[in-house]
CSV table of C-alpha atoms and ligand atoms in Angstrom, one decimal:
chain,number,residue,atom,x,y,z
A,38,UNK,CA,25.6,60.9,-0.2
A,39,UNK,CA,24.6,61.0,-3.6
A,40,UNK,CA,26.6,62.5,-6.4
A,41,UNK,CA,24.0,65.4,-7.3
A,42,UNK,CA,26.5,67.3,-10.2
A,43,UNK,CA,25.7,64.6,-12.9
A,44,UNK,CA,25.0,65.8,-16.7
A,45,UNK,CA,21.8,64.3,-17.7
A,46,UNK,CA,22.7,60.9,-19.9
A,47,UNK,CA,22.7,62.4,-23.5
A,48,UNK,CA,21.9,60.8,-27.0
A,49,UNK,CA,23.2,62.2,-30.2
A,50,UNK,CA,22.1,61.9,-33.7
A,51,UNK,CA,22.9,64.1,-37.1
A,52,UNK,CA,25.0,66.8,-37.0
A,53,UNK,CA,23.4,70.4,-38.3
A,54,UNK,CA,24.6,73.4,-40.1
A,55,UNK,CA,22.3,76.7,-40.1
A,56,UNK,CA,23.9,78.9,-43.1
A,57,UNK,CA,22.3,82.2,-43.6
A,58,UNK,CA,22.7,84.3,-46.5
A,59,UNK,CA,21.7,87.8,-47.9
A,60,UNK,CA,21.5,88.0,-51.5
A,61,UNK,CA,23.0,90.8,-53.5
A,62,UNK,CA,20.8,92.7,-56.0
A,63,UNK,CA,20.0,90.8,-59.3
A,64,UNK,CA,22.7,92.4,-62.5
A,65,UNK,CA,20.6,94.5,-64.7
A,66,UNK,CA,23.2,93.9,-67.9
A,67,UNK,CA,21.3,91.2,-70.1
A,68,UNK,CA,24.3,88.9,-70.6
A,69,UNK,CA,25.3,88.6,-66.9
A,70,UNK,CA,21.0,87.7,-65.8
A,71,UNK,CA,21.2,84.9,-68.0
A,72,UNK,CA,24.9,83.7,-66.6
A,73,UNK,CA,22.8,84.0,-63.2
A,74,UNK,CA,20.1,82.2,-64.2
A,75,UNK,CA,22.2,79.7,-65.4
A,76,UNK,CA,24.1,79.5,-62.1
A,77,UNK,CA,21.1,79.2,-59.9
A,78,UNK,CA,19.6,76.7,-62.0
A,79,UNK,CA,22.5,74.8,-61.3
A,80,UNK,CA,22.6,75.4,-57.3
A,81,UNK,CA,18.7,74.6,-57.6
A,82,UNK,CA,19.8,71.0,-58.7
A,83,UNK,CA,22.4,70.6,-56.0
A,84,UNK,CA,20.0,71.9,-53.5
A,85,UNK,CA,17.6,68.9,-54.8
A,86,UNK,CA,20.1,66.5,-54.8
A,87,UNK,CA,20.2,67.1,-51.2
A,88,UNK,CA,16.7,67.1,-50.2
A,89,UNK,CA,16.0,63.4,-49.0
A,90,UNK,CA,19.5,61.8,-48.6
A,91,UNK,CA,17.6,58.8,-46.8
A,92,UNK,CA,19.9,58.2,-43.9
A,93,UNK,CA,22.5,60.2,-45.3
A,94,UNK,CA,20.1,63.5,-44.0
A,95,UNK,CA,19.0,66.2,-46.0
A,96,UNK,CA,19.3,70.0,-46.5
A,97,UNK,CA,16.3,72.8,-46.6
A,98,UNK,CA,15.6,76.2,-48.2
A,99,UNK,CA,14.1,78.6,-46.0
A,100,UNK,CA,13.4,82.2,-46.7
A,101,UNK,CA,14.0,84.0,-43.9
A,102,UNK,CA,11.2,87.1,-42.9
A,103,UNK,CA,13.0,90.5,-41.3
A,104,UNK,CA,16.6,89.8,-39.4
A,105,UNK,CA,19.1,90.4,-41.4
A,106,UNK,CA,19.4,87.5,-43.3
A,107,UNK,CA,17.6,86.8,-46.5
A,108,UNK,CA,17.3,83.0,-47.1
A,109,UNK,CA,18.6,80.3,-44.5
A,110,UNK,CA,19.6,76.9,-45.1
A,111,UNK,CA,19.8,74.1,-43.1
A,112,UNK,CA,21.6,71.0,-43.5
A,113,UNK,CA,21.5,67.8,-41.1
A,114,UNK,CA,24.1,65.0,-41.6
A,115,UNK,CA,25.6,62.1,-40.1
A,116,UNK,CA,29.0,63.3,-39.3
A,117,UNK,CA,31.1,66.5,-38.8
A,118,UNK,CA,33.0,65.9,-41.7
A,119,UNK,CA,30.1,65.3,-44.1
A,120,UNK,CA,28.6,69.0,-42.8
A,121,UNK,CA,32.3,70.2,-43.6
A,122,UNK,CA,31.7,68.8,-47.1
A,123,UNK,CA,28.4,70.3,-47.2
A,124,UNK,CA,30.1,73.2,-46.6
A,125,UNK,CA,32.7,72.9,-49.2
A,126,UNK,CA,30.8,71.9,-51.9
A,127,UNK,CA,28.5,75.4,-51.6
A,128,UNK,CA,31.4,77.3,-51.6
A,129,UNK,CA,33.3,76.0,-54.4
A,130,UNK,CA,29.6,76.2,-56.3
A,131,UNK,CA,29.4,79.0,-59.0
A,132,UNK,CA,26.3,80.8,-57.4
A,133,UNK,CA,28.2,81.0,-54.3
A,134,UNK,CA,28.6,84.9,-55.5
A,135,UNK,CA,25.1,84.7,-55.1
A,136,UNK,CA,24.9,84.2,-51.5
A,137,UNK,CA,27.0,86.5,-49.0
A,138,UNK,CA,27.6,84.0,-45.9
A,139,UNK,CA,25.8,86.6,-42.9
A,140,UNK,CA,26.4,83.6,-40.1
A,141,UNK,CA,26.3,80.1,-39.7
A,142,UNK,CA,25.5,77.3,-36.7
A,143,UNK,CA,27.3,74.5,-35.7
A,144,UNK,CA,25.3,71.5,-33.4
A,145,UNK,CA,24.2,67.9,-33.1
A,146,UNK,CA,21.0,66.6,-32.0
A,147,UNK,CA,20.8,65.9,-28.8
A,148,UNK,CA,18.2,64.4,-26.8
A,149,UNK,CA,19.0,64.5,-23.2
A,150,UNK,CA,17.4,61.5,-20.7
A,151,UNK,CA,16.6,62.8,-17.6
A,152,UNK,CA,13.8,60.7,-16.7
A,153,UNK,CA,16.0,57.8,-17.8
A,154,UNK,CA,18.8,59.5,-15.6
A,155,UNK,CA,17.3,59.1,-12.7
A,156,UNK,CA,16.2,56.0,-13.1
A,157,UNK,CA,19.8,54.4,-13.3
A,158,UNK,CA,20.2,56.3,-10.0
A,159,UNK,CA,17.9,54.7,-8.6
A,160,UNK,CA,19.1,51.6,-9.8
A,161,UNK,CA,22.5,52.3,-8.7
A,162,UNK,CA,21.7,53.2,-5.4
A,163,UNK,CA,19.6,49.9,-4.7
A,164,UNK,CA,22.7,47.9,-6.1
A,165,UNK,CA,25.2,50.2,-3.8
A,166,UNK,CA,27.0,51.2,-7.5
A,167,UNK,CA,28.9,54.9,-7.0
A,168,UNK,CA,27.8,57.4,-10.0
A,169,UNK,CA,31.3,57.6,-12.1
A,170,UNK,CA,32.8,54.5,-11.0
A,171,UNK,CA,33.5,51.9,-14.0
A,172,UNK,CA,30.0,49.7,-12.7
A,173,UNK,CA,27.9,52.6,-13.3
A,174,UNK,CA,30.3,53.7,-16.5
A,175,UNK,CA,28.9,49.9,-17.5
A,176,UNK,CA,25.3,50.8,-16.4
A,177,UNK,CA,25.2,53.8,-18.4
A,178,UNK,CA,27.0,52.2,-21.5
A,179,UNK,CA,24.2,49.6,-21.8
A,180,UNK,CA,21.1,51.8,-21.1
A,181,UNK,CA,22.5,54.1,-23.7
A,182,UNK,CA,22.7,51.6,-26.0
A,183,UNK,CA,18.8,50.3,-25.5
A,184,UNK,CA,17.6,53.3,-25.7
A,185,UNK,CA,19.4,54.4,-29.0
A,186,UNK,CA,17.2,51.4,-30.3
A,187,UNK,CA,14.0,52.5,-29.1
A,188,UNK,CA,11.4,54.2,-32.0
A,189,UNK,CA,11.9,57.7,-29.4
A,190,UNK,CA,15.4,57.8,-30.3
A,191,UNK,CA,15.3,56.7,-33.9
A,192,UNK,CA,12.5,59.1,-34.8
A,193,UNK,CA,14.3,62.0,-33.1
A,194,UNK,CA,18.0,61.7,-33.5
A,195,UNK,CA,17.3,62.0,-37.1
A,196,UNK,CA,14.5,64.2,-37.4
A,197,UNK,CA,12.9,65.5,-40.7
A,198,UNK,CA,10.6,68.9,-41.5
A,199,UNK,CA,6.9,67.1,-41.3
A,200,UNK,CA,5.5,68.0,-44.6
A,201,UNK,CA,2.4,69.9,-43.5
A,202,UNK,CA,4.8,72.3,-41.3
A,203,UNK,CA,6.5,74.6,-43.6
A,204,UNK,CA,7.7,77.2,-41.1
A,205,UNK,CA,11.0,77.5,-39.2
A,206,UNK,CA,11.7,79.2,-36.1
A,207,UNK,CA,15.4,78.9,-34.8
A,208,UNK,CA,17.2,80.4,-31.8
A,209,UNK,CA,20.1,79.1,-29.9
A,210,UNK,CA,19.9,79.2,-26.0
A,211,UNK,CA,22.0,79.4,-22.8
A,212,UNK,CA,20.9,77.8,-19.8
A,213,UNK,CA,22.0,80.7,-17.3
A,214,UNK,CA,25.2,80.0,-15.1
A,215,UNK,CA,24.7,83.0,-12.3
A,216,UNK,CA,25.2,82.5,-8.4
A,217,UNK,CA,21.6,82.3,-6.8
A,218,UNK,CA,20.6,81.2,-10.9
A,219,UNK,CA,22.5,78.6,-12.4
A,220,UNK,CA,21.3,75.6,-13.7
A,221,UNK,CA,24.9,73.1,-13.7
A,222,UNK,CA,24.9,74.1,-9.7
A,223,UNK,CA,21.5,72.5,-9.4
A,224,UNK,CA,21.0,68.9,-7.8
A,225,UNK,CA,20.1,66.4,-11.4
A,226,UNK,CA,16.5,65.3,-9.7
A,227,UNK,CA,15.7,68.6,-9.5
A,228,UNK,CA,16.8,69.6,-12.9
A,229,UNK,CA,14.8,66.5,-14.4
A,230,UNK,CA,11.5,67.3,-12.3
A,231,UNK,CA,11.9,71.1,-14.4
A,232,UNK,CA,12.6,69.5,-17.7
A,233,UNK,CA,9.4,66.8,-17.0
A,234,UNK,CA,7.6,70.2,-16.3
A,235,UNK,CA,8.9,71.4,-19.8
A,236,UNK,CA,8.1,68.7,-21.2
A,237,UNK,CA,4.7,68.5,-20.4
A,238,UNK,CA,4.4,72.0,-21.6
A,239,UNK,CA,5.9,70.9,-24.8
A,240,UNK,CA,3.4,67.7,-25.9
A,241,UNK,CA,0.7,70.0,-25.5
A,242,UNK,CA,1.6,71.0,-28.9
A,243,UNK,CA,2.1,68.0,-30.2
A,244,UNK,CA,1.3,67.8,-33.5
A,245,UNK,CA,1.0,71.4,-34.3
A,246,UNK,CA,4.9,72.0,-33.5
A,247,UNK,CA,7.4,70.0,-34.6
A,248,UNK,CA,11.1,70.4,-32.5
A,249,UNK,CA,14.8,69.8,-32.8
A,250,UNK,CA,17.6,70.2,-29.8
A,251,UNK,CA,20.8,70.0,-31.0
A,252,UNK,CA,23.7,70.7,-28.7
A,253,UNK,CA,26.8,73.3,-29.2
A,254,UNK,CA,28.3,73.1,-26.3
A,255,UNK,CA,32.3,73.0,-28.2
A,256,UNK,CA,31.1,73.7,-31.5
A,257,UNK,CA,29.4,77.1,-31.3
A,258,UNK,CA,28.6,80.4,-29.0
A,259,UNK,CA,25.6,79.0,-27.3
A,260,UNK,CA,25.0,75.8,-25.6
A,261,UNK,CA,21.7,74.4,-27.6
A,262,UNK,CA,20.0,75.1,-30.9
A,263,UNK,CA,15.9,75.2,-30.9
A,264,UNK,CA,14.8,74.3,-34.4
A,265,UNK,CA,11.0,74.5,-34.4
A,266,UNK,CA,8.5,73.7,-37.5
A,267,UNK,CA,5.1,74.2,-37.2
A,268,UNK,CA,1.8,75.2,-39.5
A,269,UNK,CA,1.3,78.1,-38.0
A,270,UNK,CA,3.8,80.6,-37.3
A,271,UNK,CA,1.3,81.6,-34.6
A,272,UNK,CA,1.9,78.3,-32.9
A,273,UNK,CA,5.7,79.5,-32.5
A,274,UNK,CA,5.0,82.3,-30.4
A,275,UNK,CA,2.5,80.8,-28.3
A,276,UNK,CA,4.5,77.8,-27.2
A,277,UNK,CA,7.8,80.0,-26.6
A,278,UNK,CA,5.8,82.1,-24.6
A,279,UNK,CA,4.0,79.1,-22.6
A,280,UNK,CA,7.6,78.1,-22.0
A,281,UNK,CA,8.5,81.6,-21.0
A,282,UNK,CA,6.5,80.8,-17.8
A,283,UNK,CA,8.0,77.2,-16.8
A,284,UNK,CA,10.5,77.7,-14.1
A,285,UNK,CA,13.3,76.2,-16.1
A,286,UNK,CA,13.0,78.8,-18.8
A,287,UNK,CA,11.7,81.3,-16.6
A,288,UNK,CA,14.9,81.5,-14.4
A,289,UNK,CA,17.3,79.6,-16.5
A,290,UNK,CA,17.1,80.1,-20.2
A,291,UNK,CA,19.0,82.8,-22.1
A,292,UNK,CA,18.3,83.6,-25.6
A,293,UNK,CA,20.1,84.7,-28.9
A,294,UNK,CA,18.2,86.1,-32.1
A,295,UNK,CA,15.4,84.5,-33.6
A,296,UNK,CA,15.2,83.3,-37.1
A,297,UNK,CA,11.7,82.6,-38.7
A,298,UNK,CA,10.4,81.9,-42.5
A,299,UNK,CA,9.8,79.4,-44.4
A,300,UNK,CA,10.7,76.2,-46.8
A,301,UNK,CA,11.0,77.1,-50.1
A,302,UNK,CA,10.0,74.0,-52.1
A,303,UNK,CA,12.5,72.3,-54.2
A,304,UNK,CA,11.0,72.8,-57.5
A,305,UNK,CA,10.4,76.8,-56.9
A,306,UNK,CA,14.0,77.5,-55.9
A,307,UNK,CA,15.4,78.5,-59.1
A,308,UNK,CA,12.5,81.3,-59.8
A,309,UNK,CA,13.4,82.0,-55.7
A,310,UNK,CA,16.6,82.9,-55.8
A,311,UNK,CA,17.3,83.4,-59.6
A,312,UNK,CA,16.7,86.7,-61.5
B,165,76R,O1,9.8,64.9,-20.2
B,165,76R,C1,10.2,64.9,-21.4
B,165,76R,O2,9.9,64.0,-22.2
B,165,76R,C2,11.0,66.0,-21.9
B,165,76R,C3,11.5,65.8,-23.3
B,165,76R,C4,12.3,67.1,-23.6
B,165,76R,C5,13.6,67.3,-23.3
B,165,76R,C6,14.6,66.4,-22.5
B,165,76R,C7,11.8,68.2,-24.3
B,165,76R,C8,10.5,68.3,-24.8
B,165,76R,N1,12.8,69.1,-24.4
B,165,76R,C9,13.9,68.6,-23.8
B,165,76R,C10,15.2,69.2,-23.7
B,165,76R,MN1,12.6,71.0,-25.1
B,165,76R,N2,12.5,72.8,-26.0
B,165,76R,C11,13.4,73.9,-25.8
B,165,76R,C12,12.8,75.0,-26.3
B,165,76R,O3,12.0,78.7,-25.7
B,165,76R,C13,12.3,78.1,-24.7
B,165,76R,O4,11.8,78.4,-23.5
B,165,76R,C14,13.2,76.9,-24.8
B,165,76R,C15,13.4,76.4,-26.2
B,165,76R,C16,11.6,74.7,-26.9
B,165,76R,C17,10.7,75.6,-27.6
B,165,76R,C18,11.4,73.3,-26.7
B,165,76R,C19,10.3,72.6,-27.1
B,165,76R,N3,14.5,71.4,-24.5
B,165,76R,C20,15.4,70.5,-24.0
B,165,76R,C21,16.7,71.2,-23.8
B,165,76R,C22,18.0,70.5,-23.2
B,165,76R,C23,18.0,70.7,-21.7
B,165,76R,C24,19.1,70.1,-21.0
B,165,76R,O5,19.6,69.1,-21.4
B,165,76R,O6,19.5,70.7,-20.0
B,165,76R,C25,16.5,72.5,-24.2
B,165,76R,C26,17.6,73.5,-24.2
B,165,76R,C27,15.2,72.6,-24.7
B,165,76R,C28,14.6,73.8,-25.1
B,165,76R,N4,10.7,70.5,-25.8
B,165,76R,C29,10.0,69.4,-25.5
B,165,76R,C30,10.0,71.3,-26.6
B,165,76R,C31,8.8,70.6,-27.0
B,165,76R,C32,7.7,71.1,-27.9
B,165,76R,C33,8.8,69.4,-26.3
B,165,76R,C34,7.8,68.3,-26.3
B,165,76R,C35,8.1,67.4,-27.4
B,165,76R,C36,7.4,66.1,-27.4
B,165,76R,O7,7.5,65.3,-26.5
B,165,76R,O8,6.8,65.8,-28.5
C-alpha cells in the first residue's frame, strides 16, 4: 500500500515581510513640517536603497485603497535574519513616528511540486523504494536539488513586481482542515490532480497576473500568503473568482482580509508620504 499522507515536495526561495502602516495627520506648526520633510526625505532614500538589491531582494511601496491600513510595504530577502534587519533598520529610522505599525506578515516563497511529487512516486514504486525510508530521503534530496536549478525555480523563488503591473492584491489563506473537508486527510494524487486543475486555471492569466506563494506555516496565523500583481486591478477579481469555482478552493480554501493598492514609485515617495 502506498503511503498516501505525503506533503507535496516543496521549494523555497526569499523570505517576505508585508508591513502595513497608517499614517498620522501631517503637523500644522511650520517648524515641525519641515523636520517631517526632512525625515521622509530621508526614509525616501532608504526606501530606494532597497529597491533592486540584485540577489540580495528588494522592498516596495504600496499605497494601500480602503482596509485599514494606509500604505503597505513589502520586503523579500534571502534570509530570516536579513527580514529581521529590515525590520530593525525601519524602526530605529527617524520617520518611523511617521508610520504606526497596523500588522505585519511573516512567509517564504514556496513553490510546491506536486506534479514532480508524483512522479518520484512513481519512480519509487517501480524501484520497490518505501516513501520516507533513507532511499527515497536520497531520491528526494537529488530531485530537489535539479529542480532548484531549473529557469521555473529560479524565476519564481525570487520573484520581482513586473514593471507594467503596478497593482498588489494580498491575502493569506488556510486550506480547510474539517472532517468530510480537509485537505492534509486527502490521498497526495488526488491533491496534485486539484492543484493541476488550479493551475490550469491560473496560466490562463498569464501575463496579465503576476503571483507569489509564500508559506507561513510556523511563522504566521495562516498557512500561505497570495501576493498577486497585475495591470488591472480588474484582473484580481476575476481570477480569485475563477478560482473560487475550482474544487480545491471551492471546498478547501479559507481566506483572511484582502489588501489591494498600488506601487508607489521610488522617486514620488517623498511628496507621498511627506507633508
Ligand atoms: O500545475 C501547476 O503548474 C500548478 C502550479 C501552482 C501551484 C503548485 C500554482 C499556479 N499555484 C500553486 C500552489 Mn496557486 N494560487 C493561489 C491563489 O484565491 C484563491 O482561490 C487561491 C489563492 C491564487 C490566486 C493563485 C494563483 N497556489 C498554490 C498553493 C499551495 C498549495 C499547496 O501546496 O497545497 C496555494 C495556497 C495557492 C493559492 N496559482 C498558479 C495561481 C496562478 C495565477 C497560477 C498559475 C501561474 C503560472 O503557472 O504562471
Amino acid at each position: 500500500m502506498e503511503r498516501t499522507n505525503l506533503a507535496p515536495l516543496t521549494l523555497e526561495g526569499h523570505f517576505l515581510l508585508h508591513q502595513l502602516f497608517r499614517v498620522p495627520p501631517s503637523p500644522e506648526e511650520e517648524g515641525e513640517r519641515v523636520a517631517h520633510r526632512k525625515r521622509t526625505e530621508a526614509l525616501a532614500e532608504l526606501l530606494k536603497s532597497w529597491a533592486d538589491l540584485g540577489d540580495d531582494g528588494w522592498s516596495g511601496l504600496y499605497r494601500v485603497v480602503g482596509g485599514s491600513a494606509d500604505y503597505m510595504l513589502v520586503h523579500f530577502r534571502p534570509t530570516l535574519e536579513a527580514l529581521g534587519e529590515v525590520e530593525v533598520d525601519l524602526r530605529r529610522h527617524p520617520a518611523s513616528q511617521d508610520l504606526v505599525p497596523v500588522g505585519d506578515y511573516v512567509s517564504v516563497v514556496e513553490l510546491s511540486l506536486y506534479h514532480v511529487t508524483v512522479l518520484l512516486l512513481d519512480e519509487a514504486r517501480e524501484q520497490g523504494v518505501e516513501p520516507g525510508s533513507g532511499e527515497w530521503e536520497e531520491m528526494v534530496r537529488e530531485r530537489l536539488a535539479a529542480e532548484r536549478k531549473g529557469r521555473y525555480a529560479q524565476e519564481r523563488l525570487r520573484p520581482v513586481q513586473p514593471d507594467d503591473m503596478p497593482h498588489i492584491c494580498f491575502y493569506p489563506m488556510d486550506k480547510r482542515r474539517q472532517p468530510g473537508e480537509n485537505w492534509y486527510m486527502l490521498p497526495v494524487r488526488e491533491r496534485a490532480a486539484l492543484m493541476q486543475e488550479h493551475g490550469t486555471t491560473g496560466r490562463r492569466y498569464a501575463g496579465r497576473v503576476s503571483q507569489v506563494i509564500s508559506a507561513s506555516v510556523g511563522f504566521d496565523d495562516w498557512e500561505w500568503g497570495v501576493t498577486l500583481f497585475a495591470a488591472d486591478p480588474i484582473e484580481f477579481k476575476a481570477l480569485i473568482t475563477e478560482m473560487r469555482y475550482d474544487e480545491v478552493s471551492a471546498l478547501y480554501a479559507e481566506f483572511g482580509s484582502f489588501w489591494v493598492g498600488h506601487r508607489v514609485p521610488t522617486e514620488r515617495i517623498a511628496d507621498e508620504l511627506g507633508p
